[in-house]
mmCIF file of C-alpha atoms and ligand atoms in Angstrom:
data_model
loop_
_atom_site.group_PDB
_atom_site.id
_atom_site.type_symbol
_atom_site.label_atom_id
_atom_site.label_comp_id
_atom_site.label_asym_id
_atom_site.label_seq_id
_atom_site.Cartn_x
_atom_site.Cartn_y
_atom_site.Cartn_z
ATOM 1 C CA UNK A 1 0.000 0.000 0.000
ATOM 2 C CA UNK A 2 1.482 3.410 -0.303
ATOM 3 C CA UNK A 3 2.595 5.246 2.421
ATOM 4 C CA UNK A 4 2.666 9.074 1.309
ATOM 5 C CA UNK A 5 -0.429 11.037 1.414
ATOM 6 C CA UNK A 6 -1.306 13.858 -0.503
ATOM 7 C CA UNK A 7 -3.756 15.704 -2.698
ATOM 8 C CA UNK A 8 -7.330 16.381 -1.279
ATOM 9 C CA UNK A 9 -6.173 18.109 1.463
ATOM 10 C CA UNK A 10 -7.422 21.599 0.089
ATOM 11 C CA UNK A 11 -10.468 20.016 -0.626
ATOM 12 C CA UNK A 12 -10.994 18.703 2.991
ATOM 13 C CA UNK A 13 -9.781 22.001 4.761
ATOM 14 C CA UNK A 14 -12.185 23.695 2.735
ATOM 15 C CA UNK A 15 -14.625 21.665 4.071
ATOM 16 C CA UNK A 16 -13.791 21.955 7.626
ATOM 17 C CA UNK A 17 -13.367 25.613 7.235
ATOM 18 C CA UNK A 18 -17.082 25.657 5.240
ATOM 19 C CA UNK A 19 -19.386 25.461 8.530
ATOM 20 C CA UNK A 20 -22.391 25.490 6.542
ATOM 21 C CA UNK A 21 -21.350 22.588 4.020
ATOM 22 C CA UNK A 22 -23.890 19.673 3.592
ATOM 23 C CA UNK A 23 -25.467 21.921 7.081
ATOM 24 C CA UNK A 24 -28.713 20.725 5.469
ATOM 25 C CA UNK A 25 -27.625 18.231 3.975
ATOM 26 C CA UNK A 26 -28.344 15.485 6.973
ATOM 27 C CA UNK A 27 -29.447 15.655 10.483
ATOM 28 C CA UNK A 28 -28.168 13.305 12.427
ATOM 29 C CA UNK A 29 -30.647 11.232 13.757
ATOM 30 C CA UNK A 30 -30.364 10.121 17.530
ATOM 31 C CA UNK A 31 -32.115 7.118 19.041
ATOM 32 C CA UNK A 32 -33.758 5.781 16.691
ATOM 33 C CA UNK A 33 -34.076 2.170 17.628
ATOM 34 C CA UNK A 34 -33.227 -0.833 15.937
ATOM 35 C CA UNK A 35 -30.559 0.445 13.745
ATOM 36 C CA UNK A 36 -27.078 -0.370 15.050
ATOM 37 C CA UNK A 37 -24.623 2.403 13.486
ATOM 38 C CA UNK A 38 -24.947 5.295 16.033
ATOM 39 C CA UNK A 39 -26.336 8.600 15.480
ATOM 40 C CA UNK A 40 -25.839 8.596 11.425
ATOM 41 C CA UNK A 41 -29.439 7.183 9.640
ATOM 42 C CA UNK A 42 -29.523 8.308 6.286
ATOM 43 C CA UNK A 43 -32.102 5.642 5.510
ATOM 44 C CA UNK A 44 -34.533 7.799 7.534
ATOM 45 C CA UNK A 45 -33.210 11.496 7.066
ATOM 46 C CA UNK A 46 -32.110 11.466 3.334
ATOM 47 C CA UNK A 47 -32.264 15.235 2.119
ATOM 48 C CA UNK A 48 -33.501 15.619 -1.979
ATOM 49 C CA UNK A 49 -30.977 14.379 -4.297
ATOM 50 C CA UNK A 50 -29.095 17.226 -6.102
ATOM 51 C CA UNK A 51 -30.433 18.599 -9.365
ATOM 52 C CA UNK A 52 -29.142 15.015 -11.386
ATOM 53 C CA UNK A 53 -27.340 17.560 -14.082
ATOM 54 C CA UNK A 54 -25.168 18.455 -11.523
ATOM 55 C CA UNK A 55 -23.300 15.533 -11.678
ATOM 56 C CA UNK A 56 -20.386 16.381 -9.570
ATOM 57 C CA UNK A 57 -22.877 17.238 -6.588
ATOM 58 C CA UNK A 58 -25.032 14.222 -7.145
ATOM 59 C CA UNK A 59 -20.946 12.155 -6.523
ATOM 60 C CA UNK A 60 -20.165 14.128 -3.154
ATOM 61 C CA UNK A 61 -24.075 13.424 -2.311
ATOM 62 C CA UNK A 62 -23.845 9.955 -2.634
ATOM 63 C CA UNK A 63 -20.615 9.364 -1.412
ATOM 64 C CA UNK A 64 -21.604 11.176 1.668
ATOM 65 C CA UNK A 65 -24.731 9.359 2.394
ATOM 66 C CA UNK A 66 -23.364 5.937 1.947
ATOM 67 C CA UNK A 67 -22.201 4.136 5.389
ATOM 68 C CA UNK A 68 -19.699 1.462 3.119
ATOM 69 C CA UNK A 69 -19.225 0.646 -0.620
ATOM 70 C CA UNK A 70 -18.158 -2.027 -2.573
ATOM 71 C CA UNK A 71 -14.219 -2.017 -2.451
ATOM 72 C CA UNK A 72 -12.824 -4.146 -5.661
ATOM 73 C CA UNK A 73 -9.644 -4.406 -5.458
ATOM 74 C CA UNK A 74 -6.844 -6.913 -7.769
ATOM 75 C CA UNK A 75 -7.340 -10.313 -6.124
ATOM 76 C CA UNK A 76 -3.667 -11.895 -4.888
ATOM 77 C CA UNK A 77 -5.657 -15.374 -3.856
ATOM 78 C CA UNK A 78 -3.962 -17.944 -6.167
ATOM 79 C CA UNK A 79 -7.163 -19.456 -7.574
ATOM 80 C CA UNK A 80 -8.389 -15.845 -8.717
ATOM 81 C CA UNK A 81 -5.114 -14.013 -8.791
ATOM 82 C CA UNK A 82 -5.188 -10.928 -10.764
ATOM 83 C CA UNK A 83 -9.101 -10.665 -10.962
ATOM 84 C CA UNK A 84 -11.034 -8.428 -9.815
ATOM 85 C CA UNK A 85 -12.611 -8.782 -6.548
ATOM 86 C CA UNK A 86 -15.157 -6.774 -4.480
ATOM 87 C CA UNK A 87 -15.702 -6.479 -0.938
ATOM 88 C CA UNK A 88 -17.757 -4.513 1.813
ATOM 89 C CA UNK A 89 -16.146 -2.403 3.664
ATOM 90 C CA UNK A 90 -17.310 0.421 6.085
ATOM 91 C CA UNK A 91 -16.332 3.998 5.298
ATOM 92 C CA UNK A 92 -17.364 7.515 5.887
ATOM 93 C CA UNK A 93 -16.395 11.076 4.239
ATOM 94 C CA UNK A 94 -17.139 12.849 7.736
ATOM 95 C CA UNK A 95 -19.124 13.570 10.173
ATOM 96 C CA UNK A 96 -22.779 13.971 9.473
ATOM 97 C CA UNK A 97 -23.431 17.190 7.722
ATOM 98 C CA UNK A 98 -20.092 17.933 7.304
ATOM 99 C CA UNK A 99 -18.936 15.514 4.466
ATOM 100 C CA UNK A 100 -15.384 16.043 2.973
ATOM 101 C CA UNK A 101 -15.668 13.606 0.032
ATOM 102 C CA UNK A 102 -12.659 11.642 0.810
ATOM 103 C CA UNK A 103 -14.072 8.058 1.854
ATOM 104 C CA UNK A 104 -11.830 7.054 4.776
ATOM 105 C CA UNK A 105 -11.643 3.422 5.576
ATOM 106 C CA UNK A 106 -10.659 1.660 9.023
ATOM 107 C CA UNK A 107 -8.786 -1.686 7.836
ATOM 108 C CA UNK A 108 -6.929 -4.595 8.717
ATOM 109 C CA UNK A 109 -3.720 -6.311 7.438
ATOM 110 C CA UNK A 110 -5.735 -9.806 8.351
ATOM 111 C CA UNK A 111 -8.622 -8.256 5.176
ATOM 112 C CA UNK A 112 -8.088 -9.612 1.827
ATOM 113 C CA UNK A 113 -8.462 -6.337 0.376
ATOM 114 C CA UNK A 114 -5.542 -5.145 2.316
ATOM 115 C CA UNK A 115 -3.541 -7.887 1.156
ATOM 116 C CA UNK A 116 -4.492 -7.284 -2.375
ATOM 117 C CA UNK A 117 -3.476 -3.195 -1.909
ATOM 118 C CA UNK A 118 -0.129 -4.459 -0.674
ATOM 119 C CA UNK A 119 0.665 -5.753 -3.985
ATOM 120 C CA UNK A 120 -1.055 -2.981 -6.000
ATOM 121 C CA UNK A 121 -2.858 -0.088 -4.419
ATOM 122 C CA UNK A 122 -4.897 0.862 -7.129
ATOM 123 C CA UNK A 123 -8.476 0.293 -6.534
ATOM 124 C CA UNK A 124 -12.422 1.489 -6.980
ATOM 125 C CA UNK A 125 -14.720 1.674 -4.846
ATOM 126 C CA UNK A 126 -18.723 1.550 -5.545
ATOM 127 C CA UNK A 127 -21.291 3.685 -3.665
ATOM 128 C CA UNK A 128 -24.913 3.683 -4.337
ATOM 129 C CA UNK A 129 -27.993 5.608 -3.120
ATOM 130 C CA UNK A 130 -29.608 1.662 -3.217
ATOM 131 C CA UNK A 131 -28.023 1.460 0.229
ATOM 132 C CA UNK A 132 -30.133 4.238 1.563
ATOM 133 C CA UNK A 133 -34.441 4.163 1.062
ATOM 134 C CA UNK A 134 -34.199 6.882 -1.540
ATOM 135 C CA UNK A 135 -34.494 3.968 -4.480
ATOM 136 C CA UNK A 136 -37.140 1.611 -3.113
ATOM 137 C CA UNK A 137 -39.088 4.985 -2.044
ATOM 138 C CA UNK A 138 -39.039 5.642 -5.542
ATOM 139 C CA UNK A 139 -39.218 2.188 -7.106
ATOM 140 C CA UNK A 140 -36.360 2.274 -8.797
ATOM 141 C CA UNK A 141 -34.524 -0.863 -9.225
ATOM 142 C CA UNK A 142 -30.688 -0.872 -8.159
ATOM 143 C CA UNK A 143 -29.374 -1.230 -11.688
ATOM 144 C CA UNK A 144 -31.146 1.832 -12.544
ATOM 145 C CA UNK A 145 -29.114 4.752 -13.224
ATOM 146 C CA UNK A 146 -32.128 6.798 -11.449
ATOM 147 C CA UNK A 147 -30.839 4.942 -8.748
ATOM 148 C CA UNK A 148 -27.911 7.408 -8.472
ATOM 149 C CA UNK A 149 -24.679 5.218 -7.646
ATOM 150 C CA UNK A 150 -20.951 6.253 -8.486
ATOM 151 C CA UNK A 151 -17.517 4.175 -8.698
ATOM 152 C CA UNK A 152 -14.523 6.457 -7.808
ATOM 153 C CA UNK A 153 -11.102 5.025 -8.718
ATOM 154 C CA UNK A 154 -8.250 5.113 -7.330
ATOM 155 C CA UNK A 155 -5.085 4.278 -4.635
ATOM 156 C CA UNK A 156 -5.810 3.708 -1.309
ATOM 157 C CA UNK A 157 -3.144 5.389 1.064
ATOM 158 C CA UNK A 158 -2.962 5.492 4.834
ATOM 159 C CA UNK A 159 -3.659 8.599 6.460
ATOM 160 C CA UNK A 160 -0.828 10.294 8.055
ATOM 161 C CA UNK A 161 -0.496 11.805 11.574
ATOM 162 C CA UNK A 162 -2.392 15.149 10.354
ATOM 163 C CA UNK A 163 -5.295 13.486 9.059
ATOM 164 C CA UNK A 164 -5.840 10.344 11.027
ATOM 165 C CA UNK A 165 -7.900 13.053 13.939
ATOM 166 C CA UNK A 166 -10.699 13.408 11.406
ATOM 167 C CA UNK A 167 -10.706 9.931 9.996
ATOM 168 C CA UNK A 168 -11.653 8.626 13.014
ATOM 169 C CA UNK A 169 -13.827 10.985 13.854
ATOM 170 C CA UNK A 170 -15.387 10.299 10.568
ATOM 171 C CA UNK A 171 -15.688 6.933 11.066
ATOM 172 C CA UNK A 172 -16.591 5.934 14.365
ATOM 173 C CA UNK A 173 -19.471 8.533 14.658
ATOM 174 C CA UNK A 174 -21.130 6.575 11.967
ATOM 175 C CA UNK A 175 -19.623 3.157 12.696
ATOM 176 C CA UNK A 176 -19.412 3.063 16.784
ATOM 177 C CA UNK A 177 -18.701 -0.439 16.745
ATOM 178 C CA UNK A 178 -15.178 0.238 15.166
ATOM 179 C CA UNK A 179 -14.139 1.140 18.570
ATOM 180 C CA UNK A 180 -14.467 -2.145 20.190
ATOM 181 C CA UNK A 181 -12.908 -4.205 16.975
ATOM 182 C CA UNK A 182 -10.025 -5.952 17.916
ATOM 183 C CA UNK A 183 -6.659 -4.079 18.465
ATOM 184 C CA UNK A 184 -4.744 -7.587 17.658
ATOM 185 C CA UNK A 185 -6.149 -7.261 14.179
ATOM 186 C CA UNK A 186 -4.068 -3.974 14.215
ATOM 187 C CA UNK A 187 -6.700 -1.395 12.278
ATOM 188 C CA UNK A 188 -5.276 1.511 10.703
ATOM 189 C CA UNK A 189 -6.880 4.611 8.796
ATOM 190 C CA UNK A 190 -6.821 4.290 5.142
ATOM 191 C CA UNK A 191 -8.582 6.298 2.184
ATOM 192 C CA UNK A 192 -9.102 5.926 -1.374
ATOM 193 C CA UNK A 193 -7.018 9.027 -3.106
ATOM 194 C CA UNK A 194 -9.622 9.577 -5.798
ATOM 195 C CA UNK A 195 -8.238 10.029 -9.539
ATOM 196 C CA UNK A 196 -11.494 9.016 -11.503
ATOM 197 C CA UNK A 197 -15.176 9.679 -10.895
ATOM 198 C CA UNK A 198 -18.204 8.001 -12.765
ATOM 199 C CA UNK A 199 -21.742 8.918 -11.712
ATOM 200 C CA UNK A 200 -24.456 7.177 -13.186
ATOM 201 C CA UNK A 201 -27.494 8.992 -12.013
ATOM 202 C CA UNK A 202 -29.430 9.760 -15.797
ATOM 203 C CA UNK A 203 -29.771 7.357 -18.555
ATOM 204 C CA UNK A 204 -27.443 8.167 -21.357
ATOM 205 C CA UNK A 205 -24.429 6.856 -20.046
ATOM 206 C CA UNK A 206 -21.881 7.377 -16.762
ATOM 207 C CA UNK A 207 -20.999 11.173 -16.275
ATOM 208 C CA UNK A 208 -17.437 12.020 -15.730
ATOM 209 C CA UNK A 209 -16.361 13.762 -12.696
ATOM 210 C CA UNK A 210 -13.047 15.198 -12.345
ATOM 211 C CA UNK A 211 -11.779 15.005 -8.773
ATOM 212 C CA UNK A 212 -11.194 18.839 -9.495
ATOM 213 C CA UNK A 213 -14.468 19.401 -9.418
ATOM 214 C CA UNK A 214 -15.889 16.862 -7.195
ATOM 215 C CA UNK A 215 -14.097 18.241 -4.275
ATOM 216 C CA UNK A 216 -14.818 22.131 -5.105
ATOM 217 C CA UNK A 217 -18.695 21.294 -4.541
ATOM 218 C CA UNK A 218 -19.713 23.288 -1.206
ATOM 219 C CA UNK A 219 -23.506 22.364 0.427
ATOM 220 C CA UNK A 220 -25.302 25.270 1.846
HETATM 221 C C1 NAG B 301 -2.975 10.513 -5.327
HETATM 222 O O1 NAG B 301 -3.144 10.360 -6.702
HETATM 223 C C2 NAG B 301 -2.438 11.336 -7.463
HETATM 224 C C3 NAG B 301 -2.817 11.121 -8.914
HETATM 225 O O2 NAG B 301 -2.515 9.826 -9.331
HETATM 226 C C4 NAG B 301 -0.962 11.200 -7.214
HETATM 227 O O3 NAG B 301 -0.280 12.203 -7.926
HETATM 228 C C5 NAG B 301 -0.705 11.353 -5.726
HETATM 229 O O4 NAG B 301 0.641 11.113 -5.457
HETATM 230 C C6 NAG B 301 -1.543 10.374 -4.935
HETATM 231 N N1 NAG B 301 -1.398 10.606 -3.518
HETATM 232 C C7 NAG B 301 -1.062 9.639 -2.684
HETATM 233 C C8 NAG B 301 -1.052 10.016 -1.260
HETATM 234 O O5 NAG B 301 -0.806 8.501 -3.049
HETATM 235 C C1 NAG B 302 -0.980 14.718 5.675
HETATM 236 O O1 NAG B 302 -1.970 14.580 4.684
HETATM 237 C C2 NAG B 302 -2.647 15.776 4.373
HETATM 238 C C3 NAG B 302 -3.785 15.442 3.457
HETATM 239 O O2 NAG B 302 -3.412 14.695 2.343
HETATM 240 C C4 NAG B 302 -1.631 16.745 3.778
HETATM 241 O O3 NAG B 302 -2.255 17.964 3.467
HETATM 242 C C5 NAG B 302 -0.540 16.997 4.790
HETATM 243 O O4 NAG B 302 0.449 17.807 4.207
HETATM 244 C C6 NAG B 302 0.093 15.715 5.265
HETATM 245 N N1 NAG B 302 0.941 15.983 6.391
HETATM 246 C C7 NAG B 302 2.169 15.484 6.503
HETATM 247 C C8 NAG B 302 2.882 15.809 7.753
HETATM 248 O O5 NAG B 302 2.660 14.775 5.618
HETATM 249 C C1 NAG B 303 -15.861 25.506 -8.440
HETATM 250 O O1 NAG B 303 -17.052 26.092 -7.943
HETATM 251 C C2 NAG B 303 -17.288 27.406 -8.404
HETATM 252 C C3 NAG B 303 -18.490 27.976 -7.662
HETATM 253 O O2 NAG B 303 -19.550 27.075 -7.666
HETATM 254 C C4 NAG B 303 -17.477 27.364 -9.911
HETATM 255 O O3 NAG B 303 -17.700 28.650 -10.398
HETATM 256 C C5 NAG B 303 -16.231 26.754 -10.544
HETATM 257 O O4 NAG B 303 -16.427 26.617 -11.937
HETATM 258 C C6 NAG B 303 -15.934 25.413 -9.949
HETATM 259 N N1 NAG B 303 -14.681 24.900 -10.447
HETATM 260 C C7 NAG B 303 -14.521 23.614 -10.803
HETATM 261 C C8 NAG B 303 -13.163 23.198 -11.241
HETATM 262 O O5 NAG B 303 -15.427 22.817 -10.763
#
């Protein structure tokens, strides 16, 4: 995996220096019962999707609303070595309402996907507004680009020293249960350094994102 991290760091100052970003965007939602990740519910507090021509808003939507994605990652496994290979993991982009766009990850050198990013970092990760109500509220089917999902590519990279404050904080206020995990298993922070953005949220085709402009999106 590499070590260095770099890039996005404008982006995610901006976003801690923007109080009002994503203000709106979702309350957190306290005691609700029966749901087991904390104070974070998007399935029951989803604000309206961006305007779907926005396409770079609809990404930083998505990817803030989503609890985990779809990591795939170059399999290392003999039997399947060098396919591709998908797995759930947990992430968030920040605290609720104040969503940076960089997913942060809290992983394991015991995960396969870690053991895959050891040999070649390079990975993309799948986030989709199926995990939330918004698309069975609507009756749209998963598959559906009205069913607004993205796939951002890219390297995952620790975070360093500077960073690793607001990763957690990211992702234990939406995933409490990290806390308690194992320290033999010997977690460490981790995000995916975006370089490519598709968002499918219109028929006609993915949209392009650049990272440039993904991270320059402000919520008020
Ligand atoms: C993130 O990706 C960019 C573009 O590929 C690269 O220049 C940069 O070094 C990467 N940052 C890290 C921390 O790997
Ligand atoms: C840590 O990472 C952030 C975000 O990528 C970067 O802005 C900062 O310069 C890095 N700090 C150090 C000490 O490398
Ligand atoms: C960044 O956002 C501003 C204000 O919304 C906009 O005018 C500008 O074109 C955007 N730049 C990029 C690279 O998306």
């Amino acid at each position: 995996m590499a070590g260095r991290v770099r890039g996005s760091a404008r982006a995610l100052l901006a976003a801690l220096l923007a109080p009002a970003l994503v203000a709106l965007l979702v309350t957190p939602a306290r005691g609700r019962g029966g749901r087991d990740h904390g104070d974070w519910d998007a399935a029951v507090l989803l604000p309206p999707l961006p305007p779907r021509e926005d396409a770079a808003r609809v990404a930083r939507f998505v990817a803030h609303v989503c609890d985990w994605g779809a990591l795939a990652t170059v399999a290392t496994e003999e039997a399947v070595r060098g396919w591709p290979f998908a797995d759930v993991l947990s992430l968030s982009d920040g605290p609720p309402g104040a969503g940076s766009g960089v997913p942060y990850l809290y992983l394991s050198p015991l995960q396969q996907a870690v053991s895959h990013l050891q040999e070649n970092p390079h990975a993309t990760l799948t986030m989709s507004l199926a995990q939330t109500d918004f698309c069975r509220k609507h009756g749209y089917d998963p598959q559906s680009p009205l069913c607004a999902h993205i796939i951002l590519a890219g390297t995952v990279t620790k975070v360093n020293e500077t960073e690793v404050d607001f990763a957690k904080r990211s992702l234990f206020i939406r995933h409490p249960e990290m806390k308690t995990w194992p320290s033999s298993h010997n977690w460490f922070f981790a995000k995916l350094n975006i370089t490519n953005i598709w968002v499918l949220d219109f028929f006609g085709g993915p949209k392009i994102v650049t990272p440039e402009e993904y991270y320059n999106v402000t919520f008020q």
